[in-house]
Structure formats: C-alpha cells, structure tokens
mmCIF file of C-alpha atoms in Angstrom:
data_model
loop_
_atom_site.group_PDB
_atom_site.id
_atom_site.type_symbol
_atom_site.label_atom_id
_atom_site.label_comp_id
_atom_site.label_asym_id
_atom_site.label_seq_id
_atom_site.Cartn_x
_atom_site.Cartn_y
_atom_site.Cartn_z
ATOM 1 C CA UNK C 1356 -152.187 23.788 142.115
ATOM 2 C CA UNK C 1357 -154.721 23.965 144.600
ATOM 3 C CA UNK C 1358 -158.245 22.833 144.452
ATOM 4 C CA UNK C 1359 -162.090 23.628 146.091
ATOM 5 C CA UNK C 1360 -161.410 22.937 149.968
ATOM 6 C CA UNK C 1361 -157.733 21.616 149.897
ATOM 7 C CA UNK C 1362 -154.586 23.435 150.867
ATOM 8 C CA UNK C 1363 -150.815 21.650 150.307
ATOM 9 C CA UNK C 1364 -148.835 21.294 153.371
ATOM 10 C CA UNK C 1365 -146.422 23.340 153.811
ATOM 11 C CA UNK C 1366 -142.525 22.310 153.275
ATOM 12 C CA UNK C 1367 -142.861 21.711 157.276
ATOM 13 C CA UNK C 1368 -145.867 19.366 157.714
ATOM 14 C CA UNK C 1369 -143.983 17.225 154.460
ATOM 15 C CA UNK C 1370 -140.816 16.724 156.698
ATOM 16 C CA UNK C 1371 -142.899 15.863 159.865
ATOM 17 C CA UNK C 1372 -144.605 13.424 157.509
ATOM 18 C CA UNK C 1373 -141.231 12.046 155.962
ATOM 19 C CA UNK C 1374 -139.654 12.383 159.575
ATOM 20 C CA UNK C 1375 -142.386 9.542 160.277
ATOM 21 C CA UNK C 1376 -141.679 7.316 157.557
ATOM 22 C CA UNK C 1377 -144.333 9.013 154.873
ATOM 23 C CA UNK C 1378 -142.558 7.936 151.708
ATOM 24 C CA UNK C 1379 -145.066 9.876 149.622
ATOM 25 C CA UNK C 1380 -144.153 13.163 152.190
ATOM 26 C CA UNK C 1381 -140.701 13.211 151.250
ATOM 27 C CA UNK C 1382 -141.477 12.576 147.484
ATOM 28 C CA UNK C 1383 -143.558 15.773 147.842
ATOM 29 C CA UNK C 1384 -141.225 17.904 149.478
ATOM 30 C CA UNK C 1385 -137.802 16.724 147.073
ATOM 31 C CA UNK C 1386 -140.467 17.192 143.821
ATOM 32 C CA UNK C 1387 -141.678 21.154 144.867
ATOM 33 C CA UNK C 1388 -137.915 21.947 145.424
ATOM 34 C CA UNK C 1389 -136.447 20.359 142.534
ATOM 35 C CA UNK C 1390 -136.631 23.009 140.511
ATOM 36 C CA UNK C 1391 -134.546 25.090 142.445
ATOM 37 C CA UNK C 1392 -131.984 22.486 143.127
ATOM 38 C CA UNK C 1393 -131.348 21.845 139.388
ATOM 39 C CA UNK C 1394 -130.662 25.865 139.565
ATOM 40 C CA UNK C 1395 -128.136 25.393 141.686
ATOM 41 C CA UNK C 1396 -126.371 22.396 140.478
ATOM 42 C CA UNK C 1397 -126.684 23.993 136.691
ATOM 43 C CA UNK C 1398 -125.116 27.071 138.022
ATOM 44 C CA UNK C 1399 -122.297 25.367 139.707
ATOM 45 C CA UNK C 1400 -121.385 22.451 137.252
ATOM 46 C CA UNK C 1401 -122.686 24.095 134.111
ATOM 47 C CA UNK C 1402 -123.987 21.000 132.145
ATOM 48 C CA UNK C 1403 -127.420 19.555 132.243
ATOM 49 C CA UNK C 1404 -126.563 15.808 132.796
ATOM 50 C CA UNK C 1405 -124.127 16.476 136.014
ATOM 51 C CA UNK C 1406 -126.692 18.673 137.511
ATOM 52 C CA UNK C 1407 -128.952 16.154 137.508
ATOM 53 C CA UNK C 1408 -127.029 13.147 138.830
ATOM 54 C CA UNK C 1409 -125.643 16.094 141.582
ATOM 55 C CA UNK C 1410 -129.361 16.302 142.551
ATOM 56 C CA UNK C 1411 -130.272 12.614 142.793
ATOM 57 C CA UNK C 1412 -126.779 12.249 145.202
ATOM 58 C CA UNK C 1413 -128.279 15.089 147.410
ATOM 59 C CA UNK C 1414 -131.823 13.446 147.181
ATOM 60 C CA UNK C 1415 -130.124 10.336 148.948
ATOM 61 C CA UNK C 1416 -128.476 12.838 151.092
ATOM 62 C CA UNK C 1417 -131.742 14.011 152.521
ATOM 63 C CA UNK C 1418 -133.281 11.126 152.477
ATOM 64 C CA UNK C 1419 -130.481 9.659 154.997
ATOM 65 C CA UNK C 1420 -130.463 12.749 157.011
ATOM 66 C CA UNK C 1421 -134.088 14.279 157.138
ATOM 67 C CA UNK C 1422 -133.881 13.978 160.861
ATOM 68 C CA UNK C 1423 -131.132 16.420 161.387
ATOM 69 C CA UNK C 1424 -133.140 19.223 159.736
ATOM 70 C CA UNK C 1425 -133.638 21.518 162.591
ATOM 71 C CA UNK C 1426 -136.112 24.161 161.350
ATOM 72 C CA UNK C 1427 -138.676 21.957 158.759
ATOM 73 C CA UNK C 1428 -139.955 25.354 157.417
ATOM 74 C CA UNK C 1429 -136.621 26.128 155.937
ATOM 75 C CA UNK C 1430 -136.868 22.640 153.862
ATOM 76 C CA UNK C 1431 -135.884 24.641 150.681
ATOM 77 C CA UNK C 1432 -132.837 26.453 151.581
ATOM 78 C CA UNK C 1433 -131.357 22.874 153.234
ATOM 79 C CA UNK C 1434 -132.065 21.171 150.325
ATOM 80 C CA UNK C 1435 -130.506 23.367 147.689
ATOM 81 C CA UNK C 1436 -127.547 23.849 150.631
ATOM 82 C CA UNK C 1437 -126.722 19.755 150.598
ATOM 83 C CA UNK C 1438 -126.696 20.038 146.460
ATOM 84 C CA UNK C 1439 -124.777 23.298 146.451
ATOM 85 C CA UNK C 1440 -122.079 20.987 148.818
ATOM 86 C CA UNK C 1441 -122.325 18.223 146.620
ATOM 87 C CA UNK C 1442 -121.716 20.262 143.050
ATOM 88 C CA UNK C 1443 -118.881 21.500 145.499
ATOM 89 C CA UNK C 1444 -117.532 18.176 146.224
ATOM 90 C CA UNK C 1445 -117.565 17.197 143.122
ATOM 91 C CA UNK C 1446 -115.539 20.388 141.786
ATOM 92 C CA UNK C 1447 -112.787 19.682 144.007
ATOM 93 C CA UNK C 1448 -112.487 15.703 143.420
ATOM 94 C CA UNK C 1449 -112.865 16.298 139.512
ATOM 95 C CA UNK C 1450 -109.372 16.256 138.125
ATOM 96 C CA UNK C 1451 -108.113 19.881 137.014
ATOM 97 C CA UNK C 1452 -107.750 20.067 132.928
ATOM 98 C CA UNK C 1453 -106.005 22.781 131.150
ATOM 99 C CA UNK C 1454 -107.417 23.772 127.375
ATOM 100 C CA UNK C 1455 -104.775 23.116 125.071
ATOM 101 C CA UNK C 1456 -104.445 26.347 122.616
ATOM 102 C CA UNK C 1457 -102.288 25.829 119.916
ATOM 103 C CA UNK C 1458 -100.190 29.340 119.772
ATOM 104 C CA UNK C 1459 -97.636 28.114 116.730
ATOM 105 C CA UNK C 1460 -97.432 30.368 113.948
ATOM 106 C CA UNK C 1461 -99.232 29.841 110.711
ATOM 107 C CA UNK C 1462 -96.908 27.624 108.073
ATOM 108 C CA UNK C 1463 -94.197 29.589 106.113
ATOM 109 C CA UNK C 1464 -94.829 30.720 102.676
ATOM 110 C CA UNK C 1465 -90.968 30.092 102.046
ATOM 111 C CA UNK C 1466 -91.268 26.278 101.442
ATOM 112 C CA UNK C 1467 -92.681 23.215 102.939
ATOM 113 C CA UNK C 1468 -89.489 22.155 104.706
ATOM 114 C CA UNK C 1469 -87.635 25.611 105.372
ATOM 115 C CA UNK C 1470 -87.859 27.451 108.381
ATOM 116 C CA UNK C 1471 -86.211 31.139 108.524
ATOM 117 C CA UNK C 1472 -84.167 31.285 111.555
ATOM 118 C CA UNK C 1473 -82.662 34.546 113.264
ATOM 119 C CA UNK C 1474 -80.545 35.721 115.708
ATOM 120 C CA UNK C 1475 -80.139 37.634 118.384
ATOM 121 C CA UNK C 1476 -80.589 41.383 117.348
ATOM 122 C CA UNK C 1477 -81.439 40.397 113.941
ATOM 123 C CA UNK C 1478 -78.274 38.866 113.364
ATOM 124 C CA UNK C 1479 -77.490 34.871 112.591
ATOM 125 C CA UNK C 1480 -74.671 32.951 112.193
ATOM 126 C CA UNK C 1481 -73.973 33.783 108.525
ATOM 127 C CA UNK C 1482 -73.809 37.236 109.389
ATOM 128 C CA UNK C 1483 -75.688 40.305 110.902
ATOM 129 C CA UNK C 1484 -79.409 40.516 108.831
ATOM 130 C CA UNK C 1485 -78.833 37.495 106.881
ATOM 131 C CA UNK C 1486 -81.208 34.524 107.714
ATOM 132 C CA UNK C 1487 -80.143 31.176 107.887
ATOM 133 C CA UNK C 1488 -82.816 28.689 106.070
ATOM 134 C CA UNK C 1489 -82.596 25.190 107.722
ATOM 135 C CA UNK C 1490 -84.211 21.624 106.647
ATOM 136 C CA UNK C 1491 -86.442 20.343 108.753
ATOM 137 C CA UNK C 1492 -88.459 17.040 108.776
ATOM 138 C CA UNK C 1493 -91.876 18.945 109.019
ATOM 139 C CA UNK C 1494 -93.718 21.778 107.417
ATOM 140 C CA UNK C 1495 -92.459 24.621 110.275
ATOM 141 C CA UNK C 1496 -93.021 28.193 110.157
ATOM 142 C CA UNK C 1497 -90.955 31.678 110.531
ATOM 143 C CA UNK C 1498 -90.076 32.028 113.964
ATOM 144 C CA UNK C 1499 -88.665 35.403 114.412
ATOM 145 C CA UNK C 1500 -86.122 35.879 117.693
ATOM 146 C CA UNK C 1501 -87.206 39.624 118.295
ATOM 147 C CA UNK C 1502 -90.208 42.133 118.082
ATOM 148 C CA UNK C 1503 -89.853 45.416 118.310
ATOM 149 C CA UNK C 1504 -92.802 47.617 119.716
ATOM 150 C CA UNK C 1505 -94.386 48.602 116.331
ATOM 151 C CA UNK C 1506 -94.628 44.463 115.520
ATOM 152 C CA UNK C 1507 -92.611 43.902 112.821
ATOM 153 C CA UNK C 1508 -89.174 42.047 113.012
#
C-alpha cells in the first residue's frame, strides 16, 4: 500500500518509534504482523476464538517488553515467537481431556432384558456350549468371553 513519494518504515524504524513512546508506531508494527501471528496461534490451538485472545495476550506481551527486542529488523519473527510461547503456555496449563468412545456392543436381538453369557472356552456353568441367559435391569448385549482368529465365537 504505498503511494506517489511515500515509503512505510520498515518493521525497525516502527520499534524505534514505539521504543520512544509512538503509540501509533507500535499499532503499525502489531497490525502488519498480525496476520502471521493468527497463523501461528491457529496452527497451535486450532480454533479461531483462542487464537485470537492468544494474540491480544502476546500484543500486551510486546507492548510490556518492546525494549528487550535486540535486533528491531527481526520485529516479525519475535512477535510470532512470544505468541507461539503463549499458545504454548496455554497448552500445558489447559487441563488434559480424554474423548469418551463408547466401545459396548450393539443391543441383543435375544430380548430386552437377556444377556447371553459364556464361559471360558465356550463353556458356562450349565455345561460346556450351553449359554446361560441372565436378567438384567437394563437392555445389555451379547458379550462373548472368546474370539478366535477368524472372528466368530
């Protein structure tokens, strides 16, 4: 976006400026990064809405600490480092949840209060190959003991 005669400072001018108390510096410099920042955050957190609250923490990170930037020219690759930290930070406080996959079998066709029981080798306790069919307070479902290699019971 440059016009007839006028040239945008470059990423080190804007941090000499915001160095010196230039509000409207350091509002230049965090606006031509942002884009990249929200990369980063986006890749790390993968949702849109922590990304952006992981950029306006790191915003207020550089706004504290634009003073211990030792090489202004490299404006862009601090800036998306102190987000990358924070999306970081924010990884390890969040607390760890496991998915909860539901890996009962499908209801038995037998009834909606039998289960088929067996035992070991096939066998149960009214005798070898004969299942036992047991009450229970809740629809359940066949829940064979053994599988041999080909699947079947």
């Amino acid at each position: 976006m440059r016009s007839a005669g006028f040239e945008e400072p470059s990423d080190g001018e804007l941090v000499r400026g915001a160095r010196s108390g230039d509000v409207a510096a350091l509002g230049a410099l965090l606006g031509r990064h942002r884009a990249g920042m929200q990369a980063v955050a986006l890749s790390l957190l993968g949702n849109r809405p922590d990304a952006e609250d992981a950029v306006q923490d790191a915003w207020l990170i550089a706004f504290r600490r634009i003073g211990d930037l030792r090489e202004p020219e490299s404006a862009g690759a601090w800036l998306r480092m102190i987000v990358r930290n924070v999306c970081l930070s924010r990884l390890r406080s969040a607390p760890t949840t496991m998915p909860f996959v539901d890996l009962s079998p499908p209801v038995a066709e037998c009834g909606p209060e039998q289960v088929v029981l067996t035992g070991p080798r096939g066998g149960s306790p009214a005798g070898p190959g004969r299942p036992v069919v047991a009450r229970a307070s809740r629809p359940s479902a066949v829940v064979p003991h053994r599988v041999t290699h080909r699947g079947r019971l």
